[in-house]
PDB file of C-alpha atoms in Angstrom:
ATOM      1  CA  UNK A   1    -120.363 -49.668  19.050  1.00  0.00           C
ATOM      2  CA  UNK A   2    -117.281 -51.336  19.727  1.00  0.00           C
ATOM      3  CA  UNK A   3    -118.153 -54.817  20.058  1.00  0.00           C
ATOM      4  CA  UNK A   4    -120.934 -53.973  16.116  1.00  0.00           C
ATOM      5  CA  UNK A   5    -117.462 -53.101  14.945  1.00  0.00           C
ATOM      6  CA  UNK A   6    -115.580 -56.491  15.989  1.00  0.00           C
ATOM      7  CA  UNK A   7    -118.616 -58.424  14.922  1.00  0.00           C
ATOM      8  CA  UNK A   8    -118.792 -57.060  11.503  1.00  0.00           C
ATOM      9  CA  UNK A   9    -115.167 -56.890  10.593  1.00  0.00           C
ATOM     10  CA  UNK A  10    -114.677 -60.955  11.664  1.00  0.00           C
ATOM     11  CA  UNK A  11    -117.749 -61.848  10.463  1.00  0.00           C
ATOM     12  CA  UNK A  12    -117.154 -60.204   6.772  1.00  0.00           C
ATOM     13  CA  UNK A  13    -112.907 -61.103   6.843  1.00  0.00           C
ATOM     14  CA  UNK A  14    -111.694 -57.730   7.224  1.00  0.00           C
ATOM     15  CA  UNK A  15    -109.108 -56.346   9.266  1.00  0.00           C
ATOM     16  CA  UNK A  16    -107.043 -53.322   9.261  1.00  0.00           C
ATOM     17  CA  UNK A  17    -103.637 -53.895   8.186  1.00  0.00           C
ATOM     18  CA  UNK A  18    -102.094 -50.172   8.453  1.00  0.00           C
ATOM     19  CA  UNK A  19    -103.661 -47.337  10.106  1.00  0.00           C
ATOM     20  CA  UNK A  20    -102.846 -43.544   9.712  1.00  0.00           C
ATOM     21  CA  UNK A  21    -104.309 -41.016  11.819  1.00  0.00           C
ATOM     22  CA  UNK A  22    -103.491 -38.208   9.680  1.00  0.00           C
ATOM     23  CA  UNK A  23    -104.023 -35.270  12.577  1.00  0.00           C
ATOM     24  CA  UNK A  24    -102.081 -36.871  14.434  1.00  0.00           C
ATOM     25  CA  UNK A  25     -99.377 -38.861  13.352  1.00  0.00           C
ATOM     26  CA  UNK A  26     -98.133 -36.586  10.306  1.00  0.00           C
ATOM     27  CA  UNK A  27     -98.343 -33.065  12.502  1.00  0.00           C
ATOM     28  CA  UNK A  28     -94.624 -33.597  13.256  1.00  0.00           C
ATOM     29  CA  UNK A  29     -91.309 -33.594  11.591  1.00  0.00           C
ATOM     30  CA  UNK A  30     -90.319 -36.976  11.898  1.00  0.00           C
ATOM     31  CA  UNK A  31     -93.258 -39.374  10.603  1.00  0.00           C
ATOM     32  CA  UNK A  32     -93.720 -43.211  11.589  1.00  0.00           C
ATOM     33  CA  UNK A  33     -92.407 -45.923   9.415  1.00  0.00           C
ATOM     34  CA  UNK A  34     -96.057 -46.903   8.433  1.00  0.00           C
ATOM     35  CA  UNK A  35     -96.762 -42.537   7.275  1.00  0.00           C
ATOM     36  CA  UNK A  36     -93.693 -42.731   5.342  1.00  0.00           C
ATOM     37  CA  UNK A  37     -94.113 -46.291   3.789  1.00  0.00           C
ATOM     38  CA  UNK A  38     -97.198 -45.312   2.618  1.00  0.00           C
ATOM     39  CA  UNK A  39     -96.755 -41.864   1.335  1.00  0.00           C
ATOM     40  CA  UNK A  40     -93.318 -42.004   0.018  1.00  0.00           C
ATOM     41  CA  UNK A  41     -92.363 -45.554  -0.519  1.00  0.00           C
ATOM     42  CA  UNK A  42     -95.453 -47.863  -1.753  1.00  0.00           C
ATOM     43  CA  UNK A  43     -97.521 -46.666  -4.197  1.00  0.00           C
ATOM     44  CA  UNK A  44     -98.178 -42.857  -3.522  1.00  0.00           C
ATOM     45  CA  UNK A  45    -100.904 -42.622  -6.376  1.00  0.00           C
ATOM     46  CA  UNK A  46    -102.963 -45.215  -4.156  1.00  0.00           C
ATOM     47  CA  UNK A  47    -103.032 -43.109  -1.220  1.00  0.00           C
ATOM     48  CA  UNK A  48    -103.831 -39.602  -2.612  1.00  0.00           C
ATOM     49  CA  UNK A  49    -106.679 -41.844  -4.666  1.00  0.00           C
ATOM     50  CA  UNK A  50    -108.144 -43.031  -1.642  1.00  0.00           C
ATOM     51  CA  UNK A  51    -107.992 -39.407   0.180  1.00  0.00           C
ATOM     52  CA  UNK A  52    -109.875 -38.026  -3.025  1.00  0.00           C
ATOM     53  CA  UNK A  53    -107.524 -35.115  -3.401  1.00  0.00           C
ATOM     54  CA  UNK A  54    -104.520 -34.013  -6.209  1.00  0.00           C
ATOM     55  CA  UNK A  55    -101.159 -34.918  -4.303  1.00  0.00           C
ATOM     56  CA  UNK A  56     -98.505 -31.656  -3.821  1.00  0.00           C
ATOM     57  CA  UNK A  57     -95.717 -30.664  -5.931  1.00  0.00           C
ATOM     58  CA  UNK A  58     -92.812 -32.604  -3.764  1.00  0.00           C
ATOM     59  CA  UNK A  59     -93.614 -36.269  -2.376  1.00  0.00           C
ATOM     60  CA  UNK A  60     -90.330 -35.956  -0.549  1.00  0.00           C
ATOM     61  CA  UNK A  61     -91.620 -33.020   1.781  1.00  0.00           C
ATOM     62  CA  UNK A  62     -93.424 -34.479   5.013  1.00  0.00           C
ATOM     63  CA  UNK A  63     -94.138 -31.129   5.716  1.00  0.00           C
ATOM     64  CA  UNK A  64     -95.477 -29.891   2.413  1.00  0.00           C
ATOM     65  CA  UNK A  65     -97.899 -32.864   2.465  1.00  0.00           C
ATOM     66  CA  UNK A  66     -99.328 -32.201   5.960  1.00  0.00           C
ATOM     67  CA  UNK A  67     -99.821 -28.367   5.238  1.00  0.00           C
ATOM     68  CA  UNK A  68    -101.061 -29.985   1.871  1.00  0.00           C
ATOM     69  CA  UNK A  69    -103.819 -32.210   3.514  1.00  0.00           C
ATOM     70  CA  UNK A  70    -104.565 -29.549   6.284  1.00  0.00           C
ATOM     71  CA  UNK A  71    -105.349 -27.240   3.574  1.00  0.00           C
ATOM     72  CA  UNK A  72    -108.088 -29.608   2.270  1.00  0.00           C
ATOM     73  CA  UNK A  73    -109.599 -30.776   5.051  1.00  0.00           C
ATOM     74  CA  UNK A  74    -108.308 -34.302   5.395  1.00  0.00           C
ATOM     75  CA  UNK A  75    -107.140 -35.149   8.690  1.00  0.00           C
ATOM     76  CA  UNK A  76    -108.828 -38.064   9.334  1.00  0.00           C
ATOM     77  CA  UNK A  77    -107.775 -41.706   9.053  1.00  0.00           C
ATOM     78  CA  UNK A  78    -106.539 -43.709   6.276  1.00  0.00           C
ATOM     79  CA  UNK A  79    -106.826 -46.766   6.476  1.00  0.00           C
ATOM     80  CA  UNK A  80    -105.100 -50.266   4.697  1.00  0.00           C
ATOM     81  CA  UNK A  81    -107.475 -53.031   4.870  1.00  0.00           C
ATOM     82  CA  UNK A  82    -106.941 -56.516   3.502  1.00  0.00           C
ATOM     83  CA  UNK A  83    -109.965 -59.178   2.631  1.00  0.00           C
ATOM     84  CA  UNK A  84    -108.845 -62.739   1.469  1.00  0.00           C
ATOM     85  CA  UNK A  85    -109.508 -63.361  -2.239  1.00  0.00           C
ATOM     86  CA  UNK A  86    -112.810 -65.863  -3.049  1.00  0.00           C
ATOM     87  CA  UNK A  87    -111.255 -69.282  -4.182  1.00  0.00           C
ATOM     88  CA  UNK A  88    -113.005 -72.366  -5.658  1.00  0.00           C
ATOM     89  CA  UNK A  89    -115.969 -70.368  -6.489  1.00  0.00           C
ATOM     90  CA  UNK A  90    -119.473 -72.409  -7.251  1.00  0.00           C
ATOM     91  CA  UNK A  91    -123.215 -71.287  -7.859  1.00  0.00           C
ATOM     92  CA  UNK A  92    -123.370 -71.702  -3.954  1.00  0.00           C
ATOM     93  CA  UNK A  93    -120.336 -70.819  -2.233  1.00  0.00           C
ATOM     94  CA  UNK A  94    -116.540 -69.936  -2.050  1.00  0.00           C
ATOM     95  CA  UNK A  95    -113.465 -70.487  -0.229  1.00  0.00           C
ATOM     96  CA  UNK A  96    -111.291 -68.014   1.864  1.00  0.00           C
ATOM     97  CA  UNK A  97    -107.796 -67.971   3.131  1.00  0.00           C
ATOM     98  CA  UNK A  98    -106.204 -65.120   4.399  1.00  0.00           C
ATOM     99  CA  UNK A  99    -102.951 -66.985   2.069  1.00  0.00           C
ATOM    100  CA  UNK A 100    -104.167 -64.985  -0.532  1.00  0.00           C
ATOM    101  CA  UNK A 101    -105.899 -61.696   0.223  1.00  0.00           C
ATOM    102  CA  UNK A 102    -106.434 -57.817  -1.455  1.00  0.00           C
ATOM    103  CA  UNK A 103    -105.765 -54.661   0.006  1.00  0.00           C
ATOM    104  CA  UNK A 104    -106.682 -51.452  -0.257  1.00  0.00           C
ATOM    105  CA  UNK A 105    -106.474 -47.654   1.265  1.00  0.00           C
ATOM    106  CA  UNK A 106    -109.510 -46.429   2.530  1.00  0.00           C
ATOM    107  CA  UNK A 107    -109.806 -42.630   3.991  1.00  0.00           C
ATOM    108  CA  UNK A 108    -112.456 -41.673   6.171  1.00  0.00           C
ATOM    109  CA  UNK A 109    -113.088 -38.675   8.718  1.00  0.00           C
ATOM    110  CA  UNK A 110    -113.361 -41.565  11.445  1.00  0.00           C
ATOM    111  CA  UNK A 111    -111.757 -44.965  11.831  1.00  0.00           C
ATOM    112  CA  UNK A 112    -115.275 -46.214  12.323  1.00  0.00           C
ATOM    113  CA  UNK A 113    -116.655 -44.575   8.873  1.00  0.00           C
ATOM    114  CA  UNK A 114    -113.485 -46.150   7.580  1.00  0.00           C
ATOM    115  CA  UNK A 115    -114.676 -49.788   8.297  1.00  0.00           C
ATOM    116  CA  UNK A 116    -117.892 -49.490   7.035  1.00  0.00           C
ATOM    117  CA  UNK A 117    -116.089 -48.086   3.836  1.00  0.00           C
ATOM    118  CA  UNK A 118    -114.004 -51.352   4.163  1.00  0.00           C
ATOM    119  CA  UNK A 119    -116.996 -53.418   4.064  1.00  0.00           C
ATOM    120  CA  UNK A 120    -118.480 -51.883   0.505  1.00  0.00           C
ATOM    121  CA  UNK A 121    -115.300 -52.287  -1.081  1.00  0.00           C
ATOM    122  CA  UNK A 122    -115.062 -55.957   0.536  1.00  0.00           C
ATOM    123  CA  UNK A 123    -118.792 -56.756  -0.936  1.00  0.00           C
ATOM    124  CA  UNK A 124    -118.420 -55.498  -4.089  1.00  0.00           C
ATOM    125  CA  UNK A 125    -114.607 -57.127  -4.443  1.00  0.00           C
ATOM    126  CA  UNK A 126    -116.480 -60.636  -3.666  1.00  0.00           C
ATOM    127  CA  UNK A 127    -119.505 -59.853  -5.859  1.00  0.00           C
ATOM    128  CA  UNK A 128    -117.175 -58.847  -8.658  1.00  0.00           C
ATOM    129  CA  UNK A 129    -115.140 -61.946  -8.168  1.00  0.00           C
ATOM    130  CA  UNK A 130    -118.283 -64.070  -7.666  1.00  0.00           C
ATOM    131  CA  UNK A 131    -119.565 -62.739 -11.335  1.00  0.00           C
ATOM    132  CA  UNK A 132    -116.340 -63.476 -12.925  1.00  0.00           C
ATOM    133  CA  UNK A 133    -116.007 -66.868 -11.730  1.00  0.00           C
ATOM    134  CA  UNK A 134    -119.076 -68.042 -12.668  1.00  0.00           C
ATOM    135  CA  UNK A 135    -119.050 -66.619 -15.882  1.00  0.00           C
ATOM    136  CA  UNK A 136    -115.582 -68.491 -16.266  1.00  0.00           C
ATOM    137  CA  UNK A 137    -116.934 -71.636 -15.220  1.00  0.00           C
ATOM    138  CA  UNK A 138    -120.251 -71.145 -17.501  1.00  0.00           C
ATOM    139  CA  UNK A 139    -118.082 -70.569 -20.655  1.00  0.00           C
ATOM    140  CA  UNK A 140    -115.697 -73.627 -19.290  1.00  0.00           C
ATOM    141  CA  UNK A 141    -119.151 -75.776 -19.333  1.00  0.00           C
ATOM    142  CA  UNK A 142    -120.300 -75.053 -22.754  1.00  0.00           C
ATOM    143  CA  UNK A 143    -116.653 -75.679 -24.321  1.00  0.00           C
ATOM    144  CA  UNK A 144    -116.698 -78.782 -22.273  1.00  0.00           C
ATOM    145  CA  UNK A 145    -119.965 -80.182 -23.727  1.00  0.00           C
ATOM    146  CA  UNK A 146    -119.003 -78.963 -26.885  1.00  0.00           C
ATOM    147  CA  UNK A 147    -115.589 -80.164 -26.949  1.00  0.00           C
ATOM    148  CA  UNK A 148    -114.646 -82.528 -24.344  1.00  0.00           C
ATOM    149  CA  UNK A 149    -112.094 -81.922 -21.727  1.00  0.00           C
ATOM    150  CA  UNK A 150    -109.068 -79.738 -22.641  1.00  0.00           C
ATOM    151  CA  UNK A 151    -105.777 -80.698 -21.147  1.00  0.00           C
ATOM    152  CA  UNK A 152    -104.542 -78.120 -18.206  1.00  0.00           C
ATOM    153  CA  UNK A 153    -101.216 -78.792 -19.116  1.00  0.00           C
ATOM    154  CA  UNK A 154    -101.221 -77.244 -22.710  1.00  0.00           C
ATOM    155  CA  UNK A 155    -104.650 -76.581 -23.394  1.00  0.00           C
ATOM    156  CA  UNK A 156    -105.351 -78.915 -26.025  1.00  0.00           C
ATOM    157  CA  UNK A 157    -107.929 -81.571 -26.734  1.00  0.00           C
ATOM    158  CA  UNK A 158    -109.003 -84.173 -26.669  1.00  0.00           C
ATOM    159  CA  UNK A 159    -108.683 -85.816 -23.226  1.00  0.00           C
ATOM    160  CA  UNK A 160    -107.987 -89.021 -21.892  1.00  0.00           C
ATOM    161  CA  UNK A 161    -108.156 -89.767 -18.410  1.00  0.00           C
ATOM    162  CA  UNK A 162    -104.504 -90.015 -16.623  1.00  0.00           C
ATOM    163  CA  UNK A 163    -105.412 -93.578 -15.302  1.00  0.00           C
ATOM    164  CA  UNK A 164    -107.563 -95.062 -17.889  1.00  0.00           C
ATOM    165  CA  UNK A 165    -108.045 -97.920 -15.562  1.00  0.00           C
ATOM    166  CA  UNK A 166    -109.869 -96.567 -13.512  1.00  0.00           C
ATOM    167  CA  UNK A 167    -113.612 -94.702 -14.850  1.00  0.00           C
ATOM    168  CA  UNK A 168    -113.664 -92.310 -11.552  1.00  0.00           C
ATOM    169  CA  UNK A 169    -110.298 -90.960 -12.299  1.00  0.00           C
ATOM    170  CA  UNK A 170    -111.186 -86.759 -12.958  1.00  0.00           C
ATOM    171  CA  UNK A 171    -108.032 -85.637 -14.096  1.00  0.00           C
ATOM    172  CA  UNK A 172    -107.571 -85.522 -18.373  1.00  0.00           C
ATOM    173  CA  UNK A 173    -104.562 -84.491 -20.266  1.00  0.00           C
ATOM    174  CA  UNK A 174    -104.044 -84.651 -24.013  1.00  0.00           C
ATOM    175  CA  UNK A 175    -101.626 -87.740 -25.578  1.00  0.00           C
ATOM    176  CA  UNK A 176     -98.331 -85.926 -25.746  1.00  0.00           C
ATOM    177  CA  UNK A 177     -98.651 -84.211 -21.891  1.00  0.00           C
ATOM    178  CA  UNK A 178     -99.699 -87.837 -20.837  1.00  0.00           C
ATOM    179  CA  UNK A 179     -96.549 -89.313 -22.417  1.00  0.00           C
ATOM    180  CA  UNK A 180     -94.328 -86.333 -20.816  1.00  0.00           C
ATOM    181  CA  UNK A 181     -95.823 -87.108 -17.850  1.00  0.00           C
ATOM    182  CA  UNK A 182     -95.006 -90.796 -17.225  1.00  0.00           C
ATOM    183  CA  UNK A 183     -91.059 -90.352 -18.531  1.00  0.00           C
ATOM    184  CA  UNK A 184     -90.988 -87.964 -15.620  1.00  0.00           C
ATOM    185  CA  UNK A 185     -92.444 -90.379 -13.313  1.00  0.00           C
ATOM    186  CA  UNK A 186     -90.079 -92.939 -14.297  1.00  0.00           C
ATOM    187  CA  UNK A 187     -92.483 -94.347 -17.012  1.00  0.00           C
ATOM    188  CA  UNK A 188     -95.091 -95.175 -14.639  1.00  0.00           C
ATOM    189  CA  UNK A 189     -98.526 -93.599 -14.270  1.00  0.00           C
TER     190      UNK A 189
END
């Protein structure tokens, strides 16, 4: 099981960035940087979110919170788990760095049920972000064809190509970014 566990999580980029035996590490007075970070200091509406249940009356109490969670049954483990973000996203495939990644709190009765949590949240993250690129770069195809280029400097149209010298040369911007941009360069494209 242990080795189906390492497999998946590498093979789908997932990992566990914080992890919070509740039984366990909140059953005492004095909690562990990560308990408190996470329940008191981050974003408390997160957590209680991903454990499914109201939060108490005080946030400040660690002890009201444990007696809170013992009450209903949640002594499992919650989990922070971060996925890198799809970049450069095409009909056929994406790029990912873990530069730029999402998290999120996942709460589960075992760390195990946790990571297979992790992995529907990571697949329908990518799907979602899949679906919104491509229906970015469909609408950015039919204003192209329509329009021509628009400048990414300012957003206007039409285009010329920075180097008009040369016909390979990808990169347009309008007249007036064009200009700006060669008295930065010293007047030279």
């Amino acid at each position: 099981m242990k080795r189906e566990l390492i497999d998946m999580m590498n093979e789908n980029s997932l990992r566990a960035e914080s992890i919070i035996h509740l039984a366990t590490m909140l059953a005492h007075e004095q909690w562990p940087e990560a308990a408190k970070e996470a329940f008191m200091e981050e974003e408390p509406e997160r957590i209680w979110s991903a454990i499914g249940i109201e939060p108490p009356y005080d946030l400040d109490d660690e002890g009201l919170i444990f007696e809170h969670l013992m009450d209903h049954s949640k002594l499992g483990y919650l989990v922070s788990f971060a996925t890198p973000v799809p970049q450069d996203i095409n009909h056929e495939s994406w790029r990912l760095s873990w530069g730029y990644y999402r998290m999120k709190w996942i709460y589960a009765d075992t760390y195990e049920s946790a990571c297979y949590k992790a992995l529907e949240w990571r697949e329908k993250f990518v799907s979602q972000k899949r679906e919104e690129a491509l229906k970015d770069l469909a609408e950015w195809q039919g204003q192209l064809k329509e329009h021509g280029p628009t400048c990414p400097e300012c957003g206007e149209g039409a285009m010329n190509p920075k180097n008009p010298a040369d016909p390979e040369c990808n990169q347009f911007y309008c007249g007036e970014c064009l200009f700006n941009d060669s008295d930065e360069d010293g007047g030279e494209l």
